[in-house]
Coordinates of C-alpha atoms and ligand atoms in Angstrom, one line a residue:
M1 CA 99.3 117.5 144.3
S2 CA 101.8 120.4 145.1
N3 CA 104.0 122.0 142.5
D4 CA 106.7 119.5 143.2
T5 CA 104.7 116.3 143.4
V6 CA 102.8 114.2 141.1
T7 CA 100.1 111.7 142.0
L8 CA 101.1 108.1 141.2
I9 CA 98.3 105.6 140.7
D10 CA 99.5 102.1 141.0
N11 CA 97.2 100.1 138.7
R12 CA 98.3 96.8 140.3
T13 CA 97.3 97.8 143.8
G14 CA 95.0 100.7 143.2
K15 CA 97.0 102.8 145.7
R16 CA 97.7 106.5 145.1
A17 CA 100.7 108.3 146.4
D18 CA 102.0 111.9 145.9
L19 CA 105.6 111.5 144.8
P20 CA 108.1 114.3 144.5
I21 CA 109.1 115.3 140.9
L22 CA 112.8 115.3 141.8
D23 CA 115.3 117.8 140.6
P24 CA 118.1 115.3 140.0
T25 CA 120.7 117.8 141.2
L26 CA 119.2 117.6 144.7
G27 CA 120.8 114.3 145.6
P28 CA 120.3 110.6 145.6
S29 CA 116.8 109.0 145.9
T30 CA 115.1 105.7 145.4
V31 CA 112.5 107.0 142.9
A32 CA 113.3 109.9 140.8
I33 CA 110.6 110.8 138.2
G34 CA 112.3 113.0 135.7
G35 CA 110.3 115.3 133.3
L36 CA 106.9 113.7 134.0
P37 CA 103.8 115.4 132.7
K38 CA 103.4 117.7 135.8
A39 CA 100.5 119.5 134.1
L40 CA 98.6 116.2 133.9
G41 CA 98.7 116.0 137.7
Y42 CA 98.8 112.2 137.9
F43 CA 100.9 109.4 136.5
T44 CA 99.8 105.8 136.3
F45 CA 102.3 103.0 137.1
D46 CA 101.0 100.0 135.2
P47 CA 103.7 97.3 134.5
G48 CA 102.3 94.7 132.1
F49 CA 99.6 97.3 131.0
V50 CA 97.0 95.6 133.1
A51 CA 94.7 98.5 133.1
T52 CA 95.8 100.7 130.2
A53 CA 93.9 101.0 126.9
S54 CA 96.4 102.0 124.3
C55 CA 94.0 102.7 121.4
R56 CA 90.4 102.6 120.3
S57 CA 89.6 99.6 118.1
A58 CA 86.4 98.3 116.4
I59 CA 87.9 94.9 115.5
T60 CA 87.5 92.4 118.4
Y61 CA 85.6 92.5 121.6
I62 CA 86.4 90.3 124.6
D63 CA 84.4 89.9 127.8
G64 CA 86.9 88.1 130.0
E65 CA 84.6 87.6 132.9
E66 CA 81.9 85.9 130.8
G67 CA 84.3 84.2 128.3
V68 CA 82.9 86.0 125.3
L69 CA 84.8 86.7 122.1
L70 CA 83.3 88.6 119.1
Y71 CA 85.0 89.5 115.8
R72 CA 83.4 92.7 114.5
G73 CA 80.3 91.7 116.6
Y74 CA 80.1 88.1 115.5
P75 CA 80.4 85.4 118.1
I76 CA 83.5 83.3 117.6
E77 CA 81.4 80.1 118.0
Q78 CA 79.3 81.0 114.9
L79 CA 82.3 81.9 112.8
A80 CA 84.2 78.8 113.7
E81 CA 81.2 76.7 112.9
Q82 CA 79.9 78.4 109.7
S83 CA 82.6 80.5 108.2
T84 CA 86.0 80.1 106.4
F85 CA 89.3 81.6 107.3
L86 CA 89.5 83.9 104.3
E87 CA 86.0 85.1 104.9
V88 CA 86.9 85.9 108.6
A89 CA 90.0 87.6 107.3
Y90 CA 87.9 89.8 105.1
L91 CA 85.6 90.6 108.1
L92 CA 88.4 91.5 110.3
L93 CA 90.1 93.7 107.7
Y94 CA 87.1 95.5 106.4
G95 CA 84.5 95.3 109.1
E96 CA 81.7 93.4 107.4
L97 CA 81.1 89.9 106.1
P98 CA 81.8 89.9 102.3
T99 CA 79.2 89.4 99.6
A100 CA 79.9 86.4 97.3
E101 CA 81.5 88.7 94.7
E102 CA 83.6 90.5 97.4
L103 CA 84.8 87.2 98.8
A104 CA 85.7 85.9 95.3
A105 CA 87.7 89.0 94.6
F106 CA 89.5 88.9 98.0
E107 CA 90.4 85.2 97.5
R108 CA 91.7 86.0 94.0
S109 CA 93.9 88.8 95.3
I110 CA 95.2 86.5 98.1
T111 CA 96.0 83.7 95.7
N112 CA 97.7 86.2 93.3
H113 CA 100.3 86.9 96.0
T114 CA 101.1 83.5 97.4
M115 CA 104.5 83.2 95.6
I116 CA 107.7 84.5 97.3
N117 CA 110.5 86.0 95.4
E118 CA 113.0 83.4 94.2
S119 CA 115.9 85.2 95.8
L120 CA 114.3 84.7 99.2
K121 CA 115.7 81.2 98.9
S122 CA 119.1 82.6 99.7
F123 CA 117.8 83.9 103.0
F124 CA 116.7 80.4 103.9
N125 CA 120.1 79.0 102.9
G126 CA 121.7 81.3 105.4
F127 CA 120.0 79.4 108.2
H128 CA 121.3 76.2 109.7
Y129 CA 119.0 73.2 109.1
D130 CA 118.0 73.0 112.8
A131 CA 117.2 76.7 113.2
H132 CA 113.9 77.2 115.0
P133 CA 111.2 77.9 112.3
M134 CA 110.0 81.0 114.3
A135 CA 113.6 82.4 114.0
M136 CA 113.5 81.8 110.2
M137 CA 110.1 83.2 109.9
C138 CA 110.9 86.4 111.9
G139 CA 114.0 87.1 109.7
V140 CA 112.4 86.2 106.4
V141 CA 109.1 88.2 106.9
G142 CA 111.3 91.2 108.0
S143 CA 113.3 90.8 104.8
L144 CA 110.1 91.3 102.7
S145 CA 110.4 94.9 103.7
A146 CA 113.6 95.0 101.6
F147 CA 111.7 93.6 98.6
Y148 CA 108.8 95.9 98.8
Y149 CA 110.4 99.0 100.4
N150 CA 110.1 101.2 97.4
H151 CA 106.6 100.1 96.5
T152 CA 104.8 100.7 99.7
D153 CA 103.6 104.1 100.6
I154 CA 101.9 103.8 103.9
N155 CA 100.0 106.9 103.3
D156 CA 98.3 105.4 100.3
P157 CA 95.3 103.2 101.1
A158 CA 95.8 101.0 98.0
D159 CA 99.4 100.3 98.9
R160 CA 98.4 99.6 102.5
D161 CA 95.8 97.1 101.3
L162 CA 98.3 95.5 98.9
A163 CA 100.8 95.1 101.8
A164 CA 98.0 93.5 104.0
H165 CA 97.1 91.0 101.2
R166 CA 100.7 90.1 100.4
L167 CA 101.4 89.4 104.1
I168 CA 98.4 87.2 104.5
A169 CA 99.1 85.4 101.1
K170 CA 102.8 84.8 101.7
M171 CA 102.7 83.6 105.4
P172 CA 101.8 80.0 104.5
T173 CA 104.4 79.8 101.8
I174 CA 107.1 81.1 104.1
A175 CA 105.9 78.8 106.9
A176 CA 106.1 75.8 104.7
A177 CA 109.5 76.9 103.4
C178 CA 110.8 77.0 107.0
Y179 CA 109.7 73.4 107.5
K180 CA 111.1 72.2 104.2
H181 CA 114.4 74.0 104.9
G182 CA 114.7 72.1 108.2
K183 CA 114.1 68.8 106.5
G184 CA 116.5 69.6 103.6
E185 CA 113.7 69.1 101.0
P186 CA 113.0 71.3 98.1
F187 CA 110.3 74.0 98.4
V188 CA 106.9 73.2 97.0
Y189 CA 105.4 76.1 94.9
P190 CA 101.9 77.2 95.8
D191 CA 99.0 75.7 93.8
N192 CA 96.5 78.5 93.6
R193 CA 93.6 76.2 92.7
L194 CA 93.6 75.0 96.3
S195 CA 92.1 76.7 99.4
Y196 CA 94.3 78.7 101.7
T197 CA 94.8 75.8 104.1
G198 CA 94.8 73.1 101.4
N199 CA 97.5 75.0 99.6
F200 CA 99.5 75.2 102.9
L201 CA 99.2 71.5 103.6
R202 CA 100.4 70.7 100.1
M203 CA 103.4 73.0 100.5
M204 CA 104.2 71.4 103.8
F205 CA 103.8 67.7 102.9
A206 CA 104.0 67.2 99.1
I207 CA 107.2 66.0 97.5
P208 CA 107.8 67.9 94.3
S209 CA 106.6 66.0 91.1
E210 CA 104.7 63.5 93.2
P211 CA 100.9 63.6 93.3
Y212 CA 99.4 65.0 96.6
E213 CA 95.8 64.8 97.7
V214 CA 94.7 67.3 100.3
D215 CA 92.8 65.6 103.0
P216 CA 89.5 67.6 103.5
V217 CA 89.4 66.7 107.2
A218 CA 92.8 68.2 107.8
E219 CA 92.0 71.1 105.5
R220 CA 88.8 72.0 107.6
A221 CA 90.5 71.3 110.9
L222 CA 93.2 73.8 110.1
D223 CA 90.7 76.4 108.8
V224 CA 88.8 76.3 112.1
L225 CA 92.0 76.7 114.1
F226 CA 93.1 79.6 111.9
I227 CA 89.7 81.3 112.4
L228 CA 90.1 80.9 116.2
H229 CA 93.6 82.4 116.2
A230 CA 93.0 85.2 113.8
D231 CA 92.7 88.1 116.3
H232 CA 92.5 88.8 120.0
E233 CA 92.6 92.6 120.4
Q234 CA 95.6 94.1 122.2
N235 CA 97.6 90.9 123.0
A236 CA 101.3 91.3 123.3
S237 CA 102.2 90.6 119.6
T238 CA 99.4 92.8 118.2
S239 CA 100.4 95.6 120.5
T240 CA 104.0 95.1 119.4
V241 CA 102.9 95.4 115.7
R242 CA 101.0 98.6 116.7
L243 CA 103.9 100.1 118.6
A244 CA 106.4 99.4 115.8
G245 CA 103.8 100.6 113.2
S246 CA 103.1 103.8 115.2
T247 CA 106.6 105.0 114.2
G248 CA 105.7 104.8 110.5
A249 CA 107.8 101.6 110.2
H250 CA 107.2 99.4 107.2
P251 CA 104.3 96.9 107.6
Y252 CA 106.5 93.9 106.9
A253 CA 109.0 95.0 109.6
S254 CA 106.2 95.7 112.0
V255 CA 104.7 92.2 111.5
A256 CA 108.3 90.7 112.0
A257 CA 108.3 92.4 115.3
G258 CA 104.9 90.8 116.1
I259 CA 106.3 87.4 115.2
A260 CA 109.1 87.9 117.6
A261 CA 106.6 88.9 120.4
L262 CA 104.4 85.9 119.6
W263 CA 107.2 83.4 120.0
G264 CA 107.6 83.7 123.7
P265 CA 106.1 80.9 125.8
A266 CA 104.0 83.3 127.8
H267 CA 102.2 84.1 124.5
G268 CA 101.9 82.0 121.3
G269 CA 105.0 79.9 122.1
A270 CA 102.8 78.3 124.8
N271 CA 101.3 75.9 122.2
E272 CA 104.8 74.3 121.6
A273 CA 105.4 74.3 125.4
V274 CA 102.1 72.6 126.2
L275 CA 103.0 69.6 124.0
R276 CA 106.5 69.3 125.4
M277 CA 105.0 69.5 129.0
L278 CA 102.4 66.8 128.2
E279 CA 105.1 64.6 126.8
E280 CA 107.2 65.2 129.9
I281 CA 104.3 64.4 132.2
G282 CA 103.8 61.3 130.2
H283 CA 101.3 59.5 132.3
P284 CA 98.2 60.5 134.5
D285 CA 100.0 59.2 137.6
N286 CA 102.5 62.1 137.2
I287 CA 100.0 64.8 137.1
P288 CA 99.9 65.6 140.9
K289 CA 103.7 66.2 140.8
Y290 CA 103.4 68.8 138.0
I291 CA 100.4 70.4 139.7
A292 CA 102.5 70.8 142.8
K293 CA 105.4 72.2 140.8
A294 CA 103.0 74.8 139.2
K295 CA 101.8 75.9 142.6
D296 CA 105.3 76.2 144.1
K297 CA 106.4 79.8 144.0
D298 CA 110.1 78.8 144.2
D299 CA 109.7 76.8 141.0
P300 CA 109.6 78.8 137.7
F301 CA 107.4 76.0 136.2
R302 CA 103.9 77.0 135.2
L303 CA 101.1 74.9 133.8
M304 CA 101.4 75.8 130.1
G305 CA 98.2 76.6 128.3
F306 CA 96.6 77.7 131.5
G307 CA 95.8 81.3 132.6
H308 CA 95.1 84.4 130.7
R309 CA 95.4 88.1 131.3
V310 CA 91.8 88.8 130.2
Y311 CA 89.9 85.6 130.6
K312 CA 88.8 84.9 134.1
N313 CA 86.6 82.1 132.8
Y314 CA 87.0 79.4 130.3
D315 CA 88.6 80.8 127.1
P316 CA 85.8 80.3 124.5
R317 CA 88.4 79.4 121.9
A318 CA 89.7 76.6 124.2
K319 CA 86.2 75.2 124.6
I320 CA 85.7 75.0 120.8
I321 CA 89.2 73.5 120.3
R322 CA 88.6 70.8 122.9
R323 CA 85.5 69.7 121.1
H324 CA 87.1 70.1 117.7
C325 CA 90.1 68.0 119.0
Y326 CA 87.7 65.0 119.7
E327 CA 86.0 65.3 116.3
V328 CA 89.2 65.7 114.3
L329 CA 91.0 62.8 116.0
E330 CA 87.9 60.7 115.5
K331 CA 87.7 61.5 111.8
L332 CA 91.4 61.0 111.3
G333 CA 91.1 57.6 113.1
K334 CA 93.4 58.7 115.9
R335 CA 91.0 58.7 118.8
N336 CA 93.4 56.5 120.7
E337 CA 95.7 59.5 121.0
A338 CA 96.8 59.2 124.6
L339 CA 97.8 62.8 124.8
L340 CA 94.2 64.0 124.6
D341 CA 93.2 61.9 127.5
L342 CA 96.2 63.1 129.5
A343 CA 95.4 66.8 128.7
M344 CA 91.8 66.3 129.7
R345 CA 92.8 64.6 133.0
L346 CA 95.3 67.4 133.7
E347 CA 92.5 70.0 133.1
E348 CA 90.2 68.1 135.4
V349 CA 92.7 67.9 138.2
A350 CA 93.7 71.6 137.8
L351 CA 90.1 72.9 137.7
S352 CA 89.3 71.1 141.0
D353 CA 92.4 72.5 142.8
E354 CA 91.9 75.5 145.1
Y355 CA 95.0 77.3 143.7
F356 CA 93.6 77.4 140.1
I357 CA 90.1 78.0 141.3
E358 CA 91.1 81.0 143.4
R359 CA 93.1 82.6 140.6
K360 CA 90.6 81.7 137.9
L361 CA 93.1 79.9 135.8
Y362 CA 91.4 78.0 133.0
P363 CA 92.8 76.4 129.8
N364 CA 93.5 79.0 127.2
V365 CA 93.7 78.8 123.3
D366 CA 97.0 77.1 123.4
F367 CA 96.1 74.1 125.6
Y368 CA 94.5 71.7 123.1
T369 CA 95.8 73.0 119.7
G370 CA 99.0 71.0 119.7
I371 CA 97.1 67.7 119.9
I372 CA 95.4 68.5 116.7
Y373 CA 98.5 69.8 115.0
K374 CA 100.3 66.6 116.0
A375 CA 97.5 64.5 114.6
L376 CA 97.9 66.4 111.3
G377 CA 101.6 65.5 111.2
I378 CA 102.8 69.1 112.0
P379 CA 106.0 68.9 114.1
T380 CA 106.0 70.6 117.5
N381 CA 108.5 73.3 116.7
M382 CA 106.1 74.4 113.9
F383 CA 103.1 75.1 116.3
T384 CA 103.8 78.7 116.9
V385 CA 104.4 79.2 113.2
M386 CA 100.9 78.0 112.6
F387 CA 99.7 80.6 115.1
A388 CA 101.6 83.3 113.3
I389 CA 100.0 82.4 109.9
A390 CA 96.6 83.0 111.4
R391 CA 97.4 86.0 113.5
T392 CA 98.9 87.8 110.6
V393 CA 95.3 88.7 109.7
G394 CA 94.8 90.3 113.1
W395 CA 98.1 92.0 112.9
V396 CA 97.4 93.6 109.6
A397 CA 93.8 94.5 110.5
H398 CA 95.1 96.4 113.5
W399 CA 97.9 97.9 111.5
L400 CA 95.4 99.1 108.8
E401 CA 93.1 100.4 111.5
M402 CA 95.9 102.3 113.2
V403 CA 97.6 103.9 110.2
S404 CA 94.3 105.2 109.0
D405 CA 93.4 106.7 112.4
P406 CA 93.7 110.5 112.3
E407 CA 94.4 110.4 116.1
L408 CA 97.5 108.2 115.6
R409 CA 100.4 109.2 117.8
I410 CA 103.7 107.4 118.3
G411 CA 103.4 104.8 121.1
R412 CA 105.8 105.9 123.8
P413 CA 105.2 104.8 127.4
R414 CA 107.0 106.5 130.4
Q415 CA 108.8 104.9 133.3
L416 CA 109.5 105.2 137.0
Y417 CA 113.1 105.9 137.1
T418 CA 114.8 104.1 140.0
G419 CA 118.5 104.7 139.2
P420 CA 120.9 107.1 140.8
A421 CA 120.4 110.9 140.9
R422 CA 122.8 113.1 138.9
R423 CA 126.4 112.6 139.7
D424 CA 129.7 113.6 138.3
Y425 CA 132.0 111.6 136.0
V426 CA 135.0 110.1 137.8
A427 CA 138.2 109.7 135.9
L428 CA 139.3 106.0 135.4
D429 CA 142.5 106.4 137.5
Q430 CA 140.5 107.8 140.3
R431 CA 137.9 105.1 140.6
G432 CA 138.4 102.6 143.4
Ligands
ACO1 C1 97.8 83.0 123.1 C2 98.1 83.4 124.4 O1 99.0 84.2 124.6 S1 97.3 82.6 125.6 C3 98.5 82.6 127.0 C4 99.5 81.5 126.7 N1 100.5 81.4 127.8 C5 100.5 80.4 128.7 O2 99.7 79.4 128.6 C6 101.6 80.4 129.7 C7 101.1 80.1 131.1 N2 100.3 81.2 131.6 C8 100.9 82.3 132.1 O3 102.1 82.4 132.2 C9 100.0 83.5 132.6 O4 98.7 82.9 133.0 C10 99.8 84.5 131.5 C11 101.1 85.0 130.9 C12 99.0 83.9 130.3 C13 99.0 85.7 132.1 O5 99.8 86.4 133.0 P1 99.3 87.5 133.9 O6 97.9 88.0 133.5 O7 100.3 88.5 134.1 O8 99.0 86.7 135.3 P2 100.1 86.6 136.5 O9 101.3 86.0 136.0 O10 100.1 87.8 137.3 O11 99.3 85.4 137.3 C14 98.3 85.6 138.3 C15 98.5 84.5 139.3 O12 98.2 83.2 138.8 C16 99.4 82.4 138.8 N3 99.5 81.8 137.5 C17 99.1 82.3 136.3 N4 99.3 81.4 135.3 C18 99.7 80.3 135.9 C19 100.0 79.0 135.4 N5 99.9 78.7 134.0 N6 100.4 78.0 136.2 C20 100.5 78.3 137.6 N7 100.2 79.5 138.1 C21 99.8 80.5 137.3 C22 100.6 83.3 139.0 O13 101.6 82.7 139.6 C23 99.9 84.4 139.9 O14 99.8 83.9 141.2 P3 100.0 84.8 142.5 O15 98.8 85.8 142.4 O16 99.9 83.9 143.6 O17 101.3 85.5 142.4
OAA2 O1 95.0 88.0 124.4 C1 96.1 87.6 124.9 O2 96.7 88.2 125.7 C2 96.7 86.3 124.4 C3 95.8 85.5 123.5 O3 95.0 84.8 124.0 C4 95.9 85.7 122.1 O4 96.8 86.6 121.6 O5 95.2 85.0 121.4

């Protein structure tokens, strides 16, 4: 590196190049790197953050080559089999499995905060009945910062905990309200005698003043799905929550940013897209046509629910969900669900195709979930909302970890500037 150059390391290709640190007054150029950290001597170009660690974290470990996922050291398979969602939430937030007393106190705190302020109803009324539930959720969760703005000091650990508990507690209530608003039905208040998922199912499907029995099969099916979706280290939505939170933004606003990031079909929105894709494919005979589309570089279509930035092996969550899918449909008496057979056939065809083998594209967490949600009566446009309820635990766990980190700095990536070099303003009447 000379005084006027900086070494650029391209994380996509591994190539290094000495690039001039241009003085923009020198004239036009294709790449002008203004004000880069010359003292550092190098600069990494990493679109998509493929090889950039943005933080230290003790919450979740992934080995993408081996298909391993641990929450605070515990294998996801053991947690899905033996734990409950709120127990896992405690583990992710506080680092250890709770004792019976700690769990009871945590559950009490969560159930204390399930209600939403009555005036939030007016926010819902501002949305058209056919607004996407993720659009409503994003707006309504962001609006919680207005309700709690004066009561949340992010430098106070007790206030931080309270915000975390409130968010986890209120997400199912807000999610169910999004659904009810779309149907034009009155909201159902939480019943805090029920479990986290039982309460959610009742708020979704009960008609006020009519009796409602929570189906234990549906309750446990949802609990397992929530455990599997609770955290996944620095995925796009969690990174968004961290980036927003790194500025000192309010936790409710930071989580609203995470909901927005989750919504995209390349991330959590894939669960909705998978079901729509399966319905469009319709019959196993049509699978080759869709596989060909997915391989065609001139066609924007991708096989939804396939591929992952970190997993170059079967996503361990997808493996559990595939099995869970069988069991849940069986128990609900819906084993004749043709969509499951279609999805399994699609997986079989893709996994024996050279294109998918070469690129190590396997089913991800979003591939099979929609089939369970559908069997539980949850409409397709609510799938990503379900993901958001569960992922709130990860978002707040990362937010808590980040704001209590003495090394915290504002998140602020740099860029490779590719625009024009300095030039002078031209008066309107002299432009041609
Ligand atoms: C909860 C979650 O967020 S899980 C992910 C949910 N998202 C999806 O299921 C959407 C479908 N999948 C995808 O779009 C991608 O696999 C992602 C977004 C998950 C990962 O993206 P990246 O890590 O950036 O991988 P990238 O887009 O570079 O893909 C690598 C190669 O595989 C191909 N590829 C990746 N996913 C797919 C797919 N689903 N269908 C067809 N081809 C694919 C790409 O075209 C690329 O091929 P190339 O090397 O010939 O150009
Ligand atoms: O980790 C990722 O990039 C996406 C993902 O699977 C998740 O957020 O659960």
